[in-house]
Amino acid sequence: MKFSTSADLTKKYDVVIVPFYEGAKLACRASLFSAKNLGPITTKDFKGKEKECALVYEGKKRFLLLGLGKGQNIRRCYAEAVSHCTKKKLKNIAVLVPAKGSVYDLADGLLLANYAFDKYRKEKTTLVQSCTIIGGTKAHLKECEHAAKVMEGVYLTRDLINGNADDITPARLAKEATQMAAKYTSVKTKVLTEAQIKKEKMGLFLAVAKSSVAKPHFIICEYRGDPKAKEHTVVVGKGVTYDTGGLNLKPTGYMETMKADMSGSASALGLIKAAAEAKIKANVTVVIAATENSIDAESYKPGDVFTGMNGMSVEIGNTDAEGRLTLADALSYSVKHLKPTRMIDMATLTGAIVVALGQERSGLFTENKALEKALVEAGETTGEKVWPMPMDDEYRELLKSDIADISNCGGRQAGSTTAALFLKEFVSNVPWAHLDIAGTAYLDKGKFLDTTHASGVGVRLLIRFLEGKK
Ligand code: BES
Ligand code: MN
Ligand code: ZN
């Protein structure tokens, strides 16, 4: 979607979006739009409630009246408006700037909903091509363009998640990272092959990878946007390109969405793309231990013990708790080789977080108060909300093993917390936060923005986090 500004409505648009507050009160300057012919519509049919939409025609002109309610959730309202436009194939739209509220959020909403995933079907969606901000300033335009650049990363993330597991393999994730390095001078990528992964003694990652015909790839993709920055953030993304559960095979009803088990890594790669496009001032390195959790004669077995890169031995209580094993070695590698000042991992790690928080908030696990505050704030401003969860040492009991240093499975109780405490064993003393995005990365269809399943959660959250407070 290309943004521009204009002072008036004389040009031709497929539709002009006119904002209203509750009670059908015009939400933009009256000089931009004359509502005099709308009497019966705005007094009877249209109330201006949040996300309410009404198409009206005046001569040859088409208007979409958009309810902003109390104006507290502009992003969702403009997302709703775009869904109406794409359904009616309206390609060139204009919006009147609301008198209050953020133009960034407006653009964000338009862009979030202007996405389709048509790769596997004949019928293609007509997306919005251009958007003119009527009454917009130069500063407004800059905000819109920034939002659009960040959204390029979100779209990449969604494409990777929505794609077939047989297309989006570990090798394909590595290729994506390599291609970004070729495209942007600010990005560098290194990929370790299986032999190099063995040399690094990533015994936990390799245990998971044993079963898979698709070879494991260990991806290190760095973005450098600020030579003087004090912070070097490492973002580790779970990259399980399909999770069958392994020998502890998932039953029907639990496996169908598991092509999305690489959402953390997709968001991490999307983050690099967004950072490079928007040229944000920060340094971040993404680390991904990509593999499938398959089932095969060579599968790793429940009851066996494997040792991670940091020397920690792990008893396999359940082969379906594979994500934490891949993340463990990715975290160990980051601590040993990348000199991070802080680490954040994103992972579709536990079904338990879906039970606790549903699809509205990601679980946030950290013992670092500054990280907690910054991530909670970034969540509120971007709408990618997170919720702090407990990490008390007492829960560590649940991970005790008779024959190894730790078990990878803590049983039914506090499943998301024991997963987080498992990861904690591999972060050494680096400030670290874990985001469990199992509920927020892959949504029921029709949820929120009525586009596709993959939300792209994490990209906008971490861009805002990296940019610092505004
Ligand atoms: N990938 C799953 C978690 C998941 C569940 C993601 C639902 C998205 C939606 C993860 O690898 C897993 O299987 N976790 C197990 C852990 C258990 C065996 C300790 C779980 O949550 O049941
Ligand atoms: Mn699993
Ligand atoms: Zn998994």
Tab-separated table of C-alpha atoms and ligand atoms in Angstrom:
chain	number	residue	atom	x	y	z
A	1	MET	CA	0.000	0.000	0.000
A	2	LYS	CA	1.500	3.267	-1.123
A	3	PHE	CA	0.776	6.356	0.976
A	4	SER	CA	0.466	9.977	-0.143
A	5	THR	CA	-1.152	13.150	1.160
A	6	SER	CA	-3.562	15.596	-0.390
A	7	ALA	CA	-5.333	18.711	0.840
A	8	ASP	CA	-8.736	18.009	-0.663
A	9	LEU	CA	-11.125	15.437	-2.082
A	10	THR	CA	-11.201	16.573	-5.713
A	11	LYS	CA	-9.214	13.608	-7.063
A	12	LYS	CA	-10.966	10.327	-7.855
A	13	TYR	CA	-10.807	7.585	-5.285
A	14	ASP	CA	-12.544	4.212	-5.212
A	15	VAL	CA	-13.697	5.061	-1.717
A	16	VAL	CA	-13.201	7.743	0.914
A	17	ILE	CA	-13.145	6.567	4.529
A	18	VAL	CA	-14.891	9.026	6.838
A	19	PRO	CA	-14.386	8.561	10.585
A	20	PHE	CA	-17.105	9.043	13.213
A	21	TYR	CA	-17.185	8.819	16.976
A	22	GLU	CA	-19.987	7.189	18.936
A	23	GLY	CA	-23.294	9.015	18.405
A	24	ALA	CA	-22.374	9.457	14.705
A	25	LYS	CA	-20.280	12.566	15.488
A	26	LEU	CA	-17.934	13.441	12.631
A	27	ALA	CA	-14.395	12.648	13.829
A	28	CYS	CA	-12.506	14.739	11.269
A	29	ARG	CA	-12.508	18.467	10.599
A	30	ALA	CA	-15.847	19.410	9.016
A	31	SER	CA	-13.957	21.384	6.368
A	32	LEU	CA	-12.698	18.084	4.974
A	33	PHE	CA	-16.103	16.554	4.527
A	34	SER	CA	-19.624	17.855	4.339
A	35	ALA	CA	-22.036	15.520	6.080
A	36	LYS	CA	-25.136	17.467	5.197
A	37	ASN	CA	-26.652	14.764	2.977
A	38	LEU	CA	-26.068	12.009	5.487
A	39	GLY	CA	-28.906	13.012	7.837
A	40	PRO	CA	-31.062	9.866	7.778
A	41	ILE	CA	-28.051	7.556	7.592
A	42	THR	CA	-26.160	8.974	10.526
A	43	THR	CA	-29.201	9.456	12.714
A	44	LYS	CA	-30.900	6.113	12.069
A	45	ASP	CA	-28.667	3.447	10.477
A	46	PHE	CA	-25.171	4.338	11.535
A	47	LYS	CA	-24.181	5.004	15.130
A	48	GLY	CA	-20.406	5.323	14.899
A	49	LYS	CA	-19.796	2.364	17.200
A	50	GLU	CA	-16.324	0.875	17.254
A	51	LYS	CA	-15.609	-0.981	13.964
A	52	GLU	CA	-19.070	-0.157	12.534
A	53	CYS	CA	-18.920	0.280	8.752
A	54	ALA	CA	-21.459	1.639	6.263
A	55	LEU	CA	-20.989	2.214	2.535
A	56	VAL	CA	-22.899	5.203	1.151
A	57	TYR	CA	-23.035	6.713	-2.326
A	58	GLU	CA	-23.297	10.385	-3.259
A	59	GLY	CA	-23.507	10.867	-6.996
A	60	LYS	CA	-20.508	9.039	-8.407
A	61	LYS	CA	-18.675	9.085	-5.088
A	62	ARG	CA	-18.397	6.202	-2.638
A	63	PHE	CA	-17.894	6.787	1.074
A	64	LEU	CA	-17.193	4.301	3.832
A	65	LEU	CA	-18.482	5.648	7.125
A	66	LEU	CA	-16.292	4.179	9.838
A	67	GLY	CA	-17.184	4.039	13.505
A	68	LEU	CA	-14.283	4.713	15.876
A	69	GLY	CA	-16.430	4.350	18.998
A	70	LYS	CA	-14.703	6.306	21.760
A	71	GLY	CA	-11.556	6.476	19.628
A	72	GLN	CA	-9.582	4.115	21.855
A	73	ASN	CA	-8.868	1.438	19.301
A	74	ILE	CA	-8.188	3.156	16.016
A	75	ARG	CA	-5.964	0.324	14.773
A	76	ARG	CA	-8.745	-2.266	14.904
A	77	CYS	CA	-11.250	0.108	13.285
A	78	TYR	CA	-9.092	0.890	10.256
A	79	ALA	CA	-8.250	-2.789	9.897
A	80	GLU	CA	-11.969	-3.474	9.722
A	81	ALA	CA	-12.373	-0.745	7.091
A	82	VAL	CA	-9.710	-2.319	4.885
A	83	SER	CA	-11.397	-5.723	5.093
A	84	HIS	CA	-14.487	-4.018	3.620
A	85	CYS	CA	-12.392	-2.459	0.839
A	86	THR	CA	-10.689	-5.722	-0.171
A	87	LYS	CA	-14.030	-7.575	-0.219
A	88	LYS	CA	-15.388	-4.935	-2.634
A	89	LYS	CA	-12.095	-4.779	-4.581
A	90	LEU	CA	-11.569	-1.068	-3.869
A	91	LYS	CA	-7.931	-0.451	-4.692
A	92	ASN	CA	-7.347	3.277	-4.363
A	93	ILE	CA	-8.604	4.637	-1.114
A	94	ALA	CA	-8.541	7.948	0.711
A	95	VAL	CA	-8.864	8.532	4.450
A	96	LEU	CA	-9.794	11.707	6.256
A	97	VAL	CA	-7.485	12.319	9.206
A	98	PRO	CA	-9.323	12.024	12.510
A	99	ALA	CA	-9.040	15.144	14.671
A	100	LYS	CA	-7.360	13.183	17.483
A	101	GLY	CA	-5.562	9.874	17.726
A	102	SER	CA	-2.411	8.619	16.097
A	103	VAL	CA	-1.955	8.494	12.332
A	104	TYR	CA	0.657	5.785	12.948
A	105	ASP	CA	-2.009	3.533	14.473
A	106	LEU	CA	-4.377	4.369	11.618
A	107	ALA	CA	-1.795	3.302	9.026
A	108	ASP	CA	-0.859	0.285	11.137
A	109	GLY	CA	-4.498	-0.878	11.115
A	110	LEU	CA	-4.886	-0.389	7.367
A	111	LEU	CA	-1.675	-2.291	6.691
A	112	LEU	CA	-2.309	-5.143	9.139
A	113	ALA	CA	-5.521	-6.082	7.341
A	114	ASN	CA	-4.211	-5.498	3.818
A	115	TYR	CA	-2.762	-8.983	3.508
A	116	ALA	CA	-3.842	-12.205	1.846
A	117	PHE	CA	-2.309	-15.623	1.397
A	118	ASP	CA	-3.490	-16.868	-2.004
A	119	LYS	CA	-0.554	-19.047	-2.963
A	120	TYR	CA	-2.491	-22.304	-2.933
A	121	ARG	CA	-5.756	-21.227	-4.575
A	122	LYS	CA	-7.093	-19.950	-7.885
A	123	GLU	CA	-9.030	-16.961	-6.616
A	124	LYS	CA	-6.759	-14.053	-5.720
A	125	THR	CA	-7.591	-11.256	-3.281
A	126	THR	CA	-7.608	-7.656	-4.529
A	127	LEU	CA	-5.603	-5.701	-2.010
A	128	VAL	CA	-5.580	-1.960	-1.497
A	129	GLN	CA	-2.831	-0.408	-3.634
A	130	SER	CA	-2.801	3.224	-2.599
A	131	CYS	CA	-3.993	5.325	0.287
A	132	THR	CA	-4.204	9.119	0.250
A	133	ILE	CA	-4.298	10.844	3.617
A	134	ILE	CA	-6.617	13.803	3.139
A	135	GLY	CA	-5.508	16.696	5.301
A	136	GLY	CA	-2.335	14.830	6.240
A	137	THR	CA	0.967	16.580	6.966
A	138	LYS	CA	4.512	15.643	5.942
A	139	ALA	CA	5.028	14.209	9.418
A	140	HIS	CA	1.935	12.048	8.989
A	141	LEU	CA	3.292	10.711	5.720
A	142	LYS	CA	6.570	9.788	7.400
A	143	GLU	CA	4.700	7.864	10.077
A	144	CYS	CA	2.700	5.965	7.453
A	145	GLU	CA	5.819	5.086	5.514
A	146	HIS	CA	7.567	3.821	8.638
A	147	ALA	CA	4.563	1.642	9.452
A	148	ALA	CA	4.567	0.288	5.880
A	149	LYS	CA	8.237	-0.630	6.054
A	150	VAL	CA	7.827	-2.460	9.351
A	151	MET	CA	4.814	-4.244	7.854
A	152	GLU	CA	7.047	-5.724	5.120
A	153	GLY	CA	8.595	-7.753	7.920
A	154	VAL	CA	5.188	-8.759	9.275
A	155	TYR	CA	4.087	-9.951	5.806
A	156	LEU	CA	7.259	-12.030	5.431
A	157	THR	CA	6.578	-13.620	8.816
A	158	ARG	CA	2.993	-14.436	7.852
A	159	ASP	CA	4.010	-15.900	4.467
A	160	LEU	CA	6.525	-18.187	6.133
A	161	ILE	CA	4.042	-19.388	8.749
A	162	ASN	CA	1.124	-19.862	6.364
A	163	GLY	CA	3.265	-21.803	3.885
A	164	ASN	CA	3.291	-25.600	3.741
A	165	ALA	CA	5.696	-27.280	6.119
A	166	ASP	CA	7.114	-29.112	3.089
A	167	ASP	CA	7.930	-25.731	1.472
A	168	ILE	CA	9.105	-23.877	4.547
A	169	THR	CA	11.826	-26.296	5.605
A	170	PRO	CA	14.927	-25.551	7.714
A	171	ALA	CA	16.844	-25.079	4.443
A	172	ARG	CA	14.221	-22.609	3.218
A	173	LEU	CA	14.452	-20.539	6.434
A	174	ALA	CA	18.219	-20.453	5.953
A	175	LYS	CA	17.752	-19.341	2.335
A	176	GLU	CA	15.457	-16.530	3.451
A	177	ALA	CA	18.151	-15.271	5.844
A	178	THR	CA	20.843	-15.569	3.168
A	179	GLN	CA	18.723	-13.669	0.656
A	180	MET	CA	18.178	-10.840	3.126
A	181	ALA	CA	21.937	-10.530	3.536
A	182	ALA	CA	22.277	-10.245	-0.248
A	183	LYS	CA	19.578	-7.567	-0.401
A	184	TYR	CA	20.519	-5.327	2.545
A	185	THR	CA	24.031	-4.123	3.332
A	186	SER	CA	22.992	-3.838	6.999
A	187	VAL	CA	22.345	-7.607	7.207
A	188	LYS	CA	24.861	-10.469	7.467
A	189	THR	CA	23.994	-14.160	7.607
A	190	LYS	CA	25.880	-17.270	8.583
A	191	VAL	CA	24.417	-20.776	8.372
A	192	LEU	CA	25.923	-23.790	10.144
A	193	THR	CA	25.465	-27.168	8.466
A	194	GLU	CA	24.889	-30.440	10.318
A	195	ALA	CA	28.631	-31.156	10.510
A	196	GLN	CA	29.314	-27.735	12.047
A	197	ILE	CA	26.406	-28.161	14.462
A	198	LYS	CA	27.994	-31.452	15.580
A	199	LYS	CA	31.339	-29.708	16.040
A	200	GLU	CA	29.656	-27.186	18.348
A	201	LYS	CA	28.307	-30.171	20.367
A	202	MET	CA	24.668	-29.089	20.189
A	203	GLY	CA	23.497	-32.473	21.457
A	204	LEU	CA	19.969	-31.334	22.329
A	205	PHE	CA	19.237	-29.695	18.987
A	206	LEU	CA	20.707	-32.734	17.204
A	207	ALA	CA	18.599	-35.163	19.274
A	208	VAL	CA	15.439	-33.536	17.927
A	209	ALA	CA	16.847	-33.336	14.400
A	210	LYS	CA	17.776	-37.063	14.278
A	211	SER	CA	14.353	-38.126	13.025
A	212	SER	CA	14.043	-35.704	10.165
A	213	VAL	CA	14.810	-36.175	6.483
A	214	ALA	CA	14.988	-32.370	6.166
A	215	LYS	CA	18.479	-31.553	7.472
A	216	PRO	CA	18.879	-29.179	10.426
A	217	HIS	CA	20.187	-25.659	9.773
A	218	PHE	CA	21.565	-23.310	12.403
A	219	ILE	CA	20.999	-19.722	11.294
A	220	ILE	CA	22.726	-16.583	12.572
A	221	CYS	CA	21.382	-13.419	10.937
A	222	GLU	CA	22.547	-10.020	12.158
A	223	TYR	CA	21.300	-6.518	11.534
A	224	ARG	CA	23.564	-3.572	12.336
A	225	GLY	CA	21.830	-0.190	12.347
A	226	ASP	CA	23.735	1.699	15.010
A	227	PRO	CA	27.547	1.535	15.237
A	228	LYS	CA	27.487	3.372	18.590
A	229	ALA	CA	24.780	1.353	20.341
A	230	LYS	CA	25.485	-0.002	23.816
A	231	GLU	CA	22.960	-2.782	23.476
A	232	HIS	CA	23.361	-5.886	21.395
A	233	THR	CA	20.090	-7.803	21.465
A	234	VAL	CA	20.042	-11.459	20.479
A	235	VAL	CA	16.628	-12.747	19.443
A	236	VAL	CA	16.258	-16.523	19.408
A	237	GLY	CA	13.283	-17.894	17.480
A	238	LYS	CA	11.865	-21.418	17.723
A	239	GLY	CA	12.206	-22.920	14.277
A	240	VAL	CA	10.466	-26.298	14.393
A	241	THR	CA	9.158	-26.422	10.834
A	242	TYR	CA	6.737	-29.215	11.732
A	243	ASP	CA	6.005	-30.701	15.134
A	244	THR	CA	4.561	-34.218	14.987
A	245	GLY	CA	5.438	-34.686	18.652
A	246	GLY	CA	8.032	-37.340	17.728
A	247	LEU	CA	7.620	-40.819	19.277
A	248	ASN	CA	5.270	-39.194	21.796
A	249	LEU	CA	3.146	-38.579	18.728
A	250	LYS	CA	0.486	-35.861	18.837
A	251	PRO	CA	-3.080	-37.135	18.433
A	252	THR	CA	-5.581	-35.917	15.829
A	253	GLY	CA	-6.794	-32.450	16.723
A	254	TYR	CA	-3.398	-31.354	18.045
A	255	MET	CA	-1.137	-31.778	15.040
A	256	GLU	CA	-3.034	-29.898	12.317
A	257	THR	CA	-1.615	-26.449	13.102
A	258	MET	CA	1.945	-27.603	13.716
A	259	LYS	CA	3.376	-26.175	10.499
A	260	ALA	CA	3.174	-22.964	12.554
A	261	ASP	CA	5.675	-24.274	15.121
A	262	MET	CA	8.340	-22.170	13.416
A	263	SER	CA	6.456	-18.935	14.143
A	264	GLY	CA	9.129	-17.692	16.544
A	265	SER	CA	11.796	-17.997	13.863
A	266	ALA	CA	9.492	-16.477	11.230
A	267	SER	CA	8.934	-13.476	13.506
A	268	ALA	CA	12.666	-13.243	14.132
A	269	LEU	CA	13.393	-13.152	10.381
A	270	GLY	CA	10.520	-10.700	9.884
A	271	LEU	CA	12.095	-8.552	12.575
A	272	ILE	CA	15.370	-8.405	10.620
A	273	LYS	CA	13.495	-7.497	7.450
A	274	ALA	CA	11.483	-4.798	9.246
A	275	ALA	CA	14.630	-3.380	10.871
A	276	ALA	CA	16.488	-3.291	7.556
A	277	GLU	CA	13.574	-1.749	5.638
A	278	ALA	CA	12.855	0.909	8.255
A	279	LYS	CA	16.592	1.361	8.998
A	280	ILE	CA	16.015	1.369	12.725
A	281	LYS	CA	18.800	2.497	15.029
A	282	ALA	CA	19.711	-0.686	16.879
A	283	ASN	CA	21.857	-3.804	16.645
A	284	VAL	CA	20.147	-7.169	16.742
A	285	THR	CA	21.207	-10.715	15.930
A	286	VAL	CA	18.703	-13.451	15.257
A	287	VAL	CA	19.567	-17.074	16.064
A	288	ILE	CA	17.506	-20.026	14.839
A	289	ALA	CA	18.040	-23.758	15.387
A	290	ALA	CA	15.802	-24.974	12.571
A	291	THR	CA	14.606	-28.564	12.337
A	292	GLU	CA	11.517	-30.695	12.012
A	293	ASN	CA	10.305	-32.782	14.955
A	294	SER	CA	9.469	-35.838	12.923
A	295	ILE	CA	8.856	-39.526	13.588
A	296	ASP	CA	11.137	-42.162	12.228
A	297	ALA	CA	13.196	-45.242	13.146
A	298	GLU	CA	15.944	-42.772	14.036
A	299	SER	CA	13.765	-40.669	16.321
A	300	TYR	CA	15.149	-39.716	19.709
A	301	LYS	CA	13.553	-41.770	22.443
A	302	PRO	CA	11.749	-40.962	25.693
A	303	GLY	CA	13.952	-42.009	28.620
A	304	ASP	CA	17.258	-41.378	26.862
A	305	VAL	CA	19.705	-38.687	27.957
A	306	PHE	CA	21.389	-36.070	25.728
A	307	THR	CA	23.903	-33.369	26.560
A	308	GLY	CA	23.666	-29.766	25.398
A	309	MET	CA	26.368	-27.430	24.166
A	310	ASN	CA	26.793	-25.967	27.668
A	311	GLY	CA	27.443	-29.423	29.192
A	312	MET	CA	24.006	-29.825	30.766
A	313	SER	CA	22.541	-33.338	30.472
A	314	VAL	CA	18.824	-33.715	29.801
A	315	GLU	CA	16.567	-36.724	30.252
A	316	ILE	CA	13.901	-36.858	27.579
A	317	GLY	CA	10.639	-37.094	29.507
A	318	ASN	CA	8.634	-36.388	26.383
A	319	THR	CA	9.760	-36.014	22.762
A	320	ASP	CA	6.967	-33.490	22.222
A	321	ALA	CA	8.799	-31.029	24.489
A	322	GLU	CA	11.260	-30.518	21.615
A	323	GLY	CA	11.141	-26.734	21.304
A	324	ARG	CA	12.998	-26.126	24.552
A	325	LEU	CA	15.769	-28.522	23.442
A	326	THR	CA	16.373	-26.629	20.195
A	327	LEU	CA	16.177	-23.271	22.003
A	328	ALA	CA	18.550	-24.450	24.745
A	329	ASP	CA	21.434	-24.959	22.314
A	330	ALA	CA	20.565	-21.759	20.425
A	331	LEU	CA	20.770	-19.832	23.723
A	332	SER	CA	24.044	-21.568	24.713
A	333	TYR	CA	25.531	-20.722	21.318
A	334	SER	CA	24.469	-17.069	21.652
A	335	VAL	CA	25.997	-16.767	25.132
A	336	LYS	CA	29.245	-18.372	23.993
A	337	HIS	CA	29.763	-16.687	20.630
A	338	LEU	CA	27.703	-13.497	20.217
A	339	LYS	CA	28.359	-11.311	23.300
A	340	PRO	CA	24.713	-10.325	23.804
A	341	THR	CA	23.836	-7.589	26.308
A	342	ARG	CA	20.346	-9.061	26.436
A	343	MET	CA	18.488	-12.006	24.910
A	344	ILE	CA	14.850	-12.474	23.993
A	345	ASP	CA	13.411	-15.703	22.698
A	346	MET	CA	10.106	-16.122	20.892
A	347	ALA	CA	8.594	-19.584	20.766
A	348	THR	CA	5.322	-21.439	20.250
A	349	LEU	CA	6.431	-23.383	23.278
A	350	THR	CA	3.491	-24.718	25.268
A	351	GLY	CA	-0.162	-25.625	24.942
A	352	ALA	CA	-0.445	-24.517	28.564
A	353	ILE	CA	0.015	-20.840	27.646
A	354	VAL	CA	-2.932	-21.136	25.245
A	355	VAL	CA	-5.040	-22.428	28.126
A	356	ALA	CA	-3.849	-19.611	30.414
A	357	LEU	CA	-3.959	-16.574	28.087
A	358	GLY	CA	-5.824	-17.647	24.940
A	359	GLN	CA	-5.125	-15.742	21.729
A	360	GLU	CA	-5.075	-12.230	23.232
A	361	ARG	CA	-1.731	-12.053	25.017
A	362	SER	CA	1.641	-13.748	24.757
A	363	GLY	CA	3.188	-15.078	27.951
A	364	LEU	CA	6.198	-13.092	29.166
A	365	PHE	CA	8.741	-14.814	31.391
A	366	THR	CA	11.645	-12.820	32.772
A	367	GLU	CA	13.398	-12.070	36.033
A	368	ASN	CA	14.724	-8.793	34.663
A	369	LYS	CA	12.492	-5.876	35.686
A	370	ALA	CA	13.775	-3.481	33.006
A	371	LEU	CA	13.082	-6.004	30.241
A	372	GLU	CA	9.671	-6.731	31.704
A	373	LYS	CA	8.729	-3.046	31.781
A	374	ALA	CA	9.986	-2.341	28.266
A	375	LEU	CA	8.250	-5.366	26.746
A	376	VAL	CA	4.960	-4.723	28.540
A	377	GLU	CA	5.027	-1.112	27.302
A	378	ALA	CA	5.879	-2.142	23.743
A	379	GLY	CA	2.991	-4.608	23.918
A	380	GLU	CA	0.487	-1.962	24.954
A	381	THR	CA	1.557	0.562	22.281
A	382	THR	CA	1.647	-1.951	19.418
A	383	GLY	CA	-1.377	-3.983	20.494
A	384	GLU	CA	0.803	-7.108	20.611
A	385	LYS	CA	0.104	-7.457	24.272
A	386	VAL	CA	2.065	-9.616	26.695
A	387	TRP	CA	1.393	-10.730	30.261
A	388	PRO	CA	4.073	-11.377	32.914
A	389	MET	CA	4.053	-14.937	34.217
A	390	PRO	CA	5.798	-16.401	37.300
A	391	MET	CA	9.231	-18.018	37.293
A	392	ASP	CA	9.722	-18.874	40.980
A	393	ASP	CA	12.627	-21.256	41.675
A	394	GLU	CA	10.244	-23.575	43.564
A	395	TYR	CA	8.754	-24.762	40.265
A	396	ARG	CA	12.212	-26.065	39.290
A	397	GLU	CA	11.492	-29.181	41.439
A	398	LEU	CA	9.119	-30.372	38.734
A	399	LEU	CA	12.015	-30.743	36.293
A	400	LYS	CA	14.135	-33.023	38.502
A	401	SER	CA	15.557	-36.133	36.864
A	402	ASP	CA	16.948	-39.331	38.449
A	403	ILE	CA	19.640	-39.840	35.867
A	404	ALA	CA	20.358	-36.465	34.263
A	405	ASP	CA	20.883	-32.848	35.358
A	406	ILE	CA	17.320	-31.992	34.340
A	407	SER	CA	14.260	-33.434	32.565
A	408	ASN	CA	12.744	-31.728	29.529
A	409	CYS	CA	9.222	-32.298	30.807
A	410	GLY	CA	7.714	-31.049	34.072
A	411	GLY	CA	4.355	-32.761	33.829
A	412	ARG	CA	0.900	-31.161	33.807
A	413	GLN	CA	1.396	-28.508	36.458
A	414	ALA	CA	2.490	-24.988	35.427
A	415	GLY	CA	3.599	-26.246	32.026
A	416	SER	CA	4.575	-22.839	30.620
A	417	THR	CA	6.568	-21.922	33.725
A	418	THR	CA	8.536	-25.183	33.798
A	419	ALA	CA	9.323	-24.673	30.093
A	420	ALA	CA	10.658	-21.186	30.901
A	421	LEU	CA	12.674	-22.502	33.858
A	422	PHE	CA	14.179	-25.148	31.595
A	423	LEU	CA	15.381	-22.403	29.210
A	424	LYS	CA	16.789	-20.426	32.129
A	425	GLU	CA	19.436	-23.147	32.594
A	426	PHE	CA	21.018	-22.101	29.296
A	427	VAL	CA	21.137	-18.288	29.445
A	428	SER	CA	24.035	-17.972	31.915
A	429	ASN	CA	23.959	-14.460	33.444
A	430	VAL	CA	22.721	-12.576	30.377
A	431	PRO	CA	19.533	-10.520	30.960
A	432	TRP	CA	16.868	-12.576	29.212
A	433	ALA	CA	13.145	-12.695	28.476
A	434	HIS	CA	11.096	-15.522	26.998
A	435	LEU	CA	7.909	-14.906	25.003
A	436	ASP	CA	5.584	-17.893	24.688
A	437	ILE	CA	3.587	-17.091	21.553
A	438	ALA	CA	1.807	-20.470	21.199
A	439	GLY	CA	-1.587	-18.744	21.509
A	440	THR	CA	-0.914	-15.536	19.582
A	441	ALA	CA	1.101	-16.570	16.522
A	442	TYR	CA	-1.496	-18.625	14.685
A	443	LEU	CA	-5.069	-17.487	15.204
A	444	ASP	CA	-8.479	-18.947	14.499
A	445	LYS	CA	-9.609	-17.620	11.134
A	446	GLY	CA	-11.634	-14.441	11.351
A	447	LYS	CA	-10.058	-13.442	14.634
A	448	PHE	CA	-9.145	-9.720	14.928
A	449	LEU	CA	-8.312	-8.738	11.376
A	450	ASP	CA	-10.189	-11.275	9.277
A	451	THR	CA	-7.168	-12.032	7.111
A	452	THR	CA	-5.314	-15.301	7.570
A	453	HIS	CA	-4.232	-17.479	10.451
A	454	ALA	CA	-0.685	-16.218	10.942
A	455	SER	CA	-0.658	-12.924	12.869
A	456	GLY	CA	3.028	-12.061	12.575
A	457	VAL	CA	3.082	-11.293	16.295
A	458	GLY	CA	6.479	-10.295	17.656
A	459	VAL	CA	7.745	-8.212	14.753
A	460	ARG	CA	6.022	-4.932	15.652
A	461	LEU	CA	6.486	-5.658	19.357
A	462	LEU	CA	10.257	-6.062	19.091
A	463	ILE	CA	10.722	-3.213	16.609
A	464	ARG	CA	9.091	-0.942	19.164
A	465	PHE	CA	11.180	-2.489	21.929
A	466	LEU	CA	14.418	-1.970	19.959
A	467	GLU	CA	13.522	1.615	19.077
A	468	GLY	CA	13.085	2.355	22.769
A	469	LYS	CA	10.437	4.627	24.260
A	470	LYS	CA	8.930	7.299	22.035
B	1	BES	N1	4.639	-26.820	19.703
B	1	BES	C1	4.079	-27.312	20.907
B	1	BES	C2	3.292	-26.263	21.692
B	1	BES	C3	2.044	-25.705	21.044
B	1	BES	C4	0.790	-26.148	21.414
B	1	BES	C5	2.115	-24.656	20.133
B	1	BES	C6	-0.357	-25.611	20.853
B	1	BES	C7	0.990	-24.116	19.561
B	1	BES	C8	-0.246	-24.570	19.923
B	1	BES	C9	5.201	-27.833	21.801
B	1	BES	O1	6.299	-28.347	21.159
B	1	BES	C10	4.613	-28.926	22.621
B	1	BES	O2	4.237	-29.914	22.056
B	1	BES	N2	4.563	-28.738	23.940
B	1	BES	C11	4.047	-29.713	24.835
B	1	BES	C12	4.990	-29.827	26.008
B	1	BES	C13	4.715	-30.987	26.940
B	1	BES	C14	4.982	-32.308	26.245
B	1	BES	C15	5.593	-30.856	28.152
B	1	BES	C16	2.671	-29.250	25.271
B	1	BES	O3	2.464	-28.056	25.457
B	1	BES	O4	1.788	-30.106	25.406
B	2	MN	MN	6.060	-30.398	20.650
B	3	ZN	ZN	6.676	-27.687	19.268
